[in-house]
CSV table of C-alpha atoms and ligand atoms in Angstrom, one decimal:
chain,number,residue,atom,x,y,z
A,1,MET,CA,-5.8,8.9,21.4
A,2,GLY,CA,-9.3,9.3,19.8
A,3,LYS,CA,-12.7,8.9,19.6
A,4,LEU,CA,-12.8,5.6,17.6
A,5,VAL,CA,-10.5,3.5,20.4
A,6,GLU,CA,-12.8,5.8,23.2
A,7,GLN,CA,-15.5,4.4,21.8
A,8,ILE,CA,-14.4,0.1,20.7
A,9,GLU,CA,-13.2,0.5,24.8
A,10,SER,CA,-16.7,2.2,25.9
A,11,LEU,CA,-18.0,-1.5,25.0
A,12,GLY,CA,-15.8,-3.1,26.9
A,13,TYR,CA,-12.8,-4.0,24.6
A,14,HIS,CA,-9.4,-3.2,26.2
A,15,PHE,CA,-6.0,-3.1,24.4
A,16,GLN,CA,-2.6,-3.8,24.7
A,17,GLU,CA,0.6,-3.2,23.0
A,18,GLY,CA,2.7,-5.6,21.6
A,19,LYS,CA,6.0,-5.5,19.9
A,20,GLN,CA,7.5,-2.2,18.3
A,21,LEU,CA,6.2,-2.3,14.4
A,22,LEU,CA,8.1,1.0,13.5
A,23,SER,CA,8.9,4.5,14.2
A,24,VAL,CA,7.9,7.8,12.3
A,25,ALA,CA,8.0,11.0,12.6
A,26,ALA,CA,5.5,13.3,14.5
A,27,GLN,CA,5.2,17.1,14.7
A,28,GLN,CA,7.5,17.0,18.2
A,29,GLY,CA,9.7,14.0,17.6
A,30,PHE,CA,8.7,10.5,16.7
A,31,THR,CA,6.1,8.4,17.4
A,32,GLU,CA,6.8,5.0,18.4
A,33,ILE,CA,4.3,2.4,16.9
A,34,ARG,CA,3.8,-0.7,18.6
A,35,GLN,CA,1.8,-3.3,17.3
A,36,LEU,CA,-2.1,-3.4,18.9
A,37,LEU,CA,-3.9,-6.1,20.5
A,38,VAL,CA,-7.6,-6.1,21.8
A,39,ARG,CA,-8.9,-7.7,24.3
A,40,SER,CA,-12.6,-8.5,24.7
A,41,MET,CA,-14.8,-8.9,27.9
A,42,ASP,CA,-15.1,-12.8,27.9
A,43,GLY,CA,-11.1,-12.9,27.3
A,44,GLN,CA,-10.8,-13.6,23.6
A,45,THR,CA,-7.5,-11.4,21.6
A,46,ILE,CA,-6.6,-10.9,18.3
A,47,VAL,CA,-4.3,-8.4,16.8
A,48,VAL,CA,-5.1,-5.3,14.9
A,49,LYS,CA,-3.5,-6.1,11.7
A,50,GLN,CA,-1.0,-3.8,10.1
A,51,ASP,CA,-3.5,-3.1,7.3
A,52,ASP,CA,-7.0,-1.8,5.8
A,53,SER,CA,-8.8,-4.8,6.5
A,54,LEU,CA,-11.9,-5.0,8.3
A,55,MET,CA,-12.8,-5.6,11.8
A,56,LEU,CA,-16.0,-5.8,13.3
A,57,PHE,CA,-16.0,-5.0,17.3
A,58,PRO,CA,-20.1,-6.2,18.2
A,59,GLY,CA,-21.5,-4.0,20.1
A,60,GLY,CA,-24.3,-4.8,23.2
A,61,ILE,CA,-24.7,-2.6,26.4
A,62,ALA,CA,-21.9,0.0,25.8
A,63,PHE,CA,-21.6,3.0,28.6
A,64,SER,CA,-20.3,6.4,27.7
A,65,LYS,CA,-19.9,8.0,30.8
A,66,GLY,CA,-21.7,6.5,32.9
A,67,VAL,CA,-24.8,6.9,30.7
A,68,LEU,CA,-26.2,4.1,28.3
A,69,ASP,CA,-25.6,5.0,25.0
A,70,VAL,CA,-27.9,3.2,22.1
A,71,SER,CA,-25.8,4.5,18.8
A,72,LEU,CA,-23.0,1.9,19.9
A,73,ALA,CA,-25.9,-1.4,20.2
A,74,ASP,CA,-24.6,-2.4,16.3
A,75,GLY,CA,-21.1,-2.2,17.6
A,76,VAL,CA,-17.6,-0.6,15.6
A,77,ARG,CA,-16.9,-1.2,12.1
A,78,THR,CA,-14.1,-0.2,11.5
A,79,THR,CA,-10.6,-0.9,9.7
A,80,CYS,CA,-6.9,-2.1,11.1
A,81,ALA,CA,-5.7,0.8,10.1
A,82,GLU,CA,-8.2,3.5,11.4
A,83,ILE,CA,-7.6,2.2,14.4
A,84,TYR,CA,-4.1,2.6,14.1
A,85,ARG,CA,-4.7,6.2,13.6
A,86,ASP,CA,-6.5,7.1,16.1
A,87,TYR,CA,-4.5,5.6,18.3
A,88,TYR,CA,-1.5,6.8,17.4
A,89,ASN,CA,-3.2,9.6,16.1
A,90,LEU,CA,-1.4,9.9,13.1
A,91,ASP,CA,-1.2,12.4,10.3
A,92,GLU,CA,-0.7,11.3,6.8
A,93,ASN,CA,2.5,10.6,6.5
A,94,GLY,CA,2.1,8.7,9.6
A,95,TYR,CA,-0.4,6.5,7.9
A,96,SER,CA,1.3,5.6,5.0
A,97,MET,CA,4.3,4.7,6.7
A,98,LEU,CA,2.1,2.3,8.6
A,99,LEU,CA,0.7,1.0,5.8
A,100,TYR,CA,3.2,0.9,3.3
A,101,ASN,CA,6.2,1.9,4.8
A,102,TYR,CA,6.3,4.7,2.6
A,103,SER,CA,5.8,8.4,3.0
A,104,GLY,CA,3.1,10.7,2.2
A,105,ARG,CA,5.3,12.6,-0.9
A,106,THR,CA,5.7,8.7,-2.1
A,107,LYS,CA,1.9,8.1,-2.0
A,108,GLN,CA,0.7,11.0,-3.9
A,109,TYR,CA,3.4,10.2,-6.1
A,110,LEU,CA,2.2,7.0,-7.2
A,111,ASP,CA,-1.0,7.7,-6.9
A,112,ALA,CA,-0.9,10.6,-9.6
A,113,GLU,CA,0.6,8.6,-11.4
A,114,LYS,CA,-1.7,5.4,-11.2
A,115,GLN,CA,-4.9,8.2,-11.7
A,116,ARG,CA,-2.8,9.2,-14.9
A,117,ILE,CA,-2.1,5.2,-16.4
A,118,GLY,CA,-5.8,4.6,-15.4
A,119,LEU,CA,-4.4,2.0,-13.0
A,120,THR,CA,-7.2,1.1,-10.2
A,121,ASP,CA,-5.8,-2.2,-8.6
A,122,TYR,CA,-3.8,-5.0,-9.1
A,123,LYS,CA,-3.6,-8.3,-7.4
A,124,ASP,CA,-2.6,-12.1,-7.7
A,125,GLY,CA,-4.6,-14.6,-7.8
A,126,LEU,CA,-6.1,-17.3,-9.9
A,127,PRO,CA,-6.4,-16.2,-13.6
A,128,GLU,CA,-10.4,-15.0,-15.3
A,129,GLY,CA,-11.4,-16.0,-18.2
A,130,PHE,CA,-11.5,-13.1,-20.7
A,131,PHE,CA,-11.4,-13.2,-24.4
A,132,ALA,CA,-8.1,-11.1,-24.9
A,133,VAL,CA,-8.2,-8.6,-27.2
A,134,GLY,CA,-4.6,-7.7,-27.4
A,135,HIS,CA,-1.1,-8.9,-25.8
A,136,TYR,CA,2.2,-7.3,-25.2
A,137,ASP,CA,5.5,-9.1,-24.5
A,138,GLU,CA,8.9,-8.0,-23.8
A,139,LEU,CA,7.5,-6.3,-20.9
A,140,GLY,CA,10.2,-6.2,-17.9
A,141,TYR,CA,10.0,-6.3,-14.5
A,142,GLY,CA,9.7,-10.0,-13.7
A,143,VAL,CA,6.6,-10.1,-16.1
A,144,ALA,CA,7.3,-11.8,-19.5
A,145,GLU,CA,4.1,-11.1,-21.3
A,146,MET,CA,0.5,-9.9,-20.6
A,147,ASP,CA,-2.9,-10.6,-22.3
A,148,ILE,CA,-5.3,-7.5,-22.6
A,149,GLY,CA,-8.7,-7.4,-22.7
A,150,ARG,CA,-12.2,-6.7,-20.6
A,151,TYR,CA,-14.8,-8.7,-17.9
A,152,ALA,CA,-18.4,-8.5,-18.6
A,153,ASP,CA,-18.6,-6.0,-15.3
A,154,GLY,CA,-16.9,-3.8,-18.0
A,155,ARG,CA,-13.1,-3.9,-16.2
A,156,TYR,CA,-10.3,-2.8,-18.5
A,157,VAL,CA,-8.0,-6.0,-17.4
A,158,ALA,CA,-4.2,-7.0,-18.3
A,159,GLN,CA,-3.3,-10.7,-17.2
A,160,SER,CA,0.4,-12.2,-17.1
A,161,ALA,CA,0.7,-15.7,-19.3
A,162,LEU,CA,-0.8,-18.3,-18.1
A,163,GLY,CA,2.1,-21.1,-15.6
A,164,VAL,CA,2.1,-24.4,-16.2
A,165,THR,CA,-0.5,-25.5,-14.3
A,166,GLU,CA,-4.3,-24.7,-14.4
A,167,ASP,CA,-4.3,-23.7,-10.5
A,168,GLU,CA,-1.3,-21.2,-11.1
A,169,HIS,CA,-1.7,-17.1,-9.9
A,170,VAL,CA,-1.3,-15.1,-12.0
A,171,LEU,CA,-0.8,-11.1,-12.0
A,172,ARG,CA,-3.8,-9.2,-12.4
A,173,MET,CA,-3.9,-5.4,-13.1
A,174,HIS,CA,-7.1,-3.7,-13.2
A,175,PHE,CA,-7.3,-0.6,-15.7
A,176,SER,CA,-10.2,2.0,-16.2
A,177,HIS,CA,-9.4,1.8,-20.2
A,178,LEU,CA,-7.8,-0.8,-22.0
A,179,PRO,CA,-4.5,-0.1,-21.6
A,180,SER,CA,-1.3,0.2,-23.9
A,181,ARG,CA,1.6,-0.5,-24.1
A,182,GLN,CA,3.2,1.7,-22.0
A,183,ASP,CA,0.4,1.7,-19.2
A,184,VAL,CA,1.4,-1.9,-18.4
A,185,MET,CA,5.1,-1.5,-17.9
A,186,ASP,CA,4.2,2.0,-16.1
A,187,ALA,CA,1.8,-0.1,-14.1
A,188,LEU,CA,4.9,-3.0,-13.4
A,189,VAL,CA,6.8,-0.2,-12.7
A,190,ILE,CA,4.6,0.9,-10.0
A,191,ARG,CA,3.8,-2.3,-8.5
A,192,LYS,CA,8.4,-3.2,-7.9
A,193,LEU,CA,8.2,0.0,-6.6
A,194,GLU,CA,5.5,-0.4,-4.1
A,195,ARG,CA,6.4,-4.0,-3.0
A,196,ASP,CA,10.1,-3.1,-2.9
A,197,PHE,CA,9.6,-0.2,-0.4
A,198,LYS,CA,6.9,-2.4,1.6
A,199,LEU,CA,9.6,-5.4,1.8
A,200,GLY,CA,12.2,-2.6,2.7
A,201,ARG,CA,14.2,-3.9,-0.2
A,202,HIS,CA,15.4,0.1,-0.8
A,203,ARG,CA,14.5,3.4,0.9
A,204,GLU,CA,13.1,6.4,-0.3
A,205,VAL,CA,15.8,8.6,0.4
A,206,PHE,CA,19.6,7.5,-0.2
A,207,HIS,CA,23.5,8.7,-0.6
A,208,CYS,CA,24.2,9.3,-4.3
A,209,GLY,CA,27.6,7.2,-5.1
A,210,ALA,CA,28.4,10.3,-6.8
A,211,CYS,CA,27.8,14.0,-5.6
A,212,GLY,CA,27.5,12.0,-1.7
A,213,GLU,CA,25.0,14.0,-1.4
A,214,THR,CA,21.4,12.6,0.6
A,215,ARG,CA,18.6,12.6,-2.0
A,216,HIS,CA,15.2,11.2,-1.8
A,217,TRP,CA,14.4,8.9,-5.3
A,218,LEU,CA,11.7,11.9,-6.4
A,219,ASP,CA,14.3,14.1,-6.7
A,220,ILE,CA,15.6,12.2,-9.5
A,221,PRO,CA,15.0,14.1,-12.9
A,222,GLY,CA,12.6,11.9,-15.1
A,223,ASP,CA,9.7,9.8,-15.8
A,224,ILE,CA,9.2,7.1,-13.0
A,225,HIS,CA,10.9,4.5,-14.8
A,226,GLN,CA,14.3,6.6,-15.0
A,227,LYS,CA,13.4,7.1,-11.4
A,228,LEU,CA,13.3,3.8,-10.4
A,229,ARG,CA,16.6,2.6,-12.8
A,230,LEU,CA,18.5,5.4,-11.4
A,231,ARG,CA,17.9,4.6,-7.3
A,232,LEU,CA,18.8,1.2,-7.9
A,233,GLN,CA,22.4,2.7,-9.0
A,234,ARG,CA,22.0,5.2,-6.2
A,235,ARG,CA,22.5,8.0,-8.9
A,236,CYS,CA,20.3,11.2,-8.0
A,237,GLY,CA,20.6,12.2,-11.8
A,238,CYS,CA,23.8,14.6,-10.9
A,239,ASP,CA,25.5,13.0,-13.1
A,240,ALA,CA,24.6,14.1,-16.5
A,241,GLU,CA,26.0,10.6,-17.9
A,242,ALA,CA,23.3,8.2,-15.8
A,243,THR,CA,20.8,10.3,-17.3
A,244,THR,CA,21.0,9.9,-21.3
B,1,ZN,ZN1,24.1,12.8,-7.1
């Protein structure tokens, strides 16, 4: 337990552990991460979510080691994930596992891929109005076609085709430049990988069906599309035919 949890507790909040969420590799063995619940002095209990949403602990009179601490009068503003990081003393790998359900190694790779293609974020939501300057179809990964364009605030966007009804959600992916067809396809595979890992559809490490070795999906040669394709076939790339 670190300084952040200590500060919050000095405001009169009390932490409790709930159901088990996951166990992550630590310096020595494993750390069991249980859900955290926090109770205020007047008896309200809030679950600390397993994401990076913001959380405010309203302040008041705080005592730190018996001394009035005015620095906490405004309360503590932090994210749910930071509370878990501090409470369980998580390293970058543990933090990544908690938030995304994949390791720091995969996080680094996916972040680098996003940077390479200029992908800043993506979300499902109501469509935004913009004048399309291009259109890509037959994209794959569950998305047939997307319009590309630019918002008034300068961001570039690729948005999936509008649904049958007006209030249907669409996929919007934001870029730092006008995305090429390849950029959009790469962004779609990144999104698929992030969702699949998060939902536990497949794991990073697997047994190769050809050589029987235990492999990490990032050990598979080739670009991100080939890595995913072979991972889904449970092939590590040792089989030359599978890689062509
Ligand atoms: Zn193999």
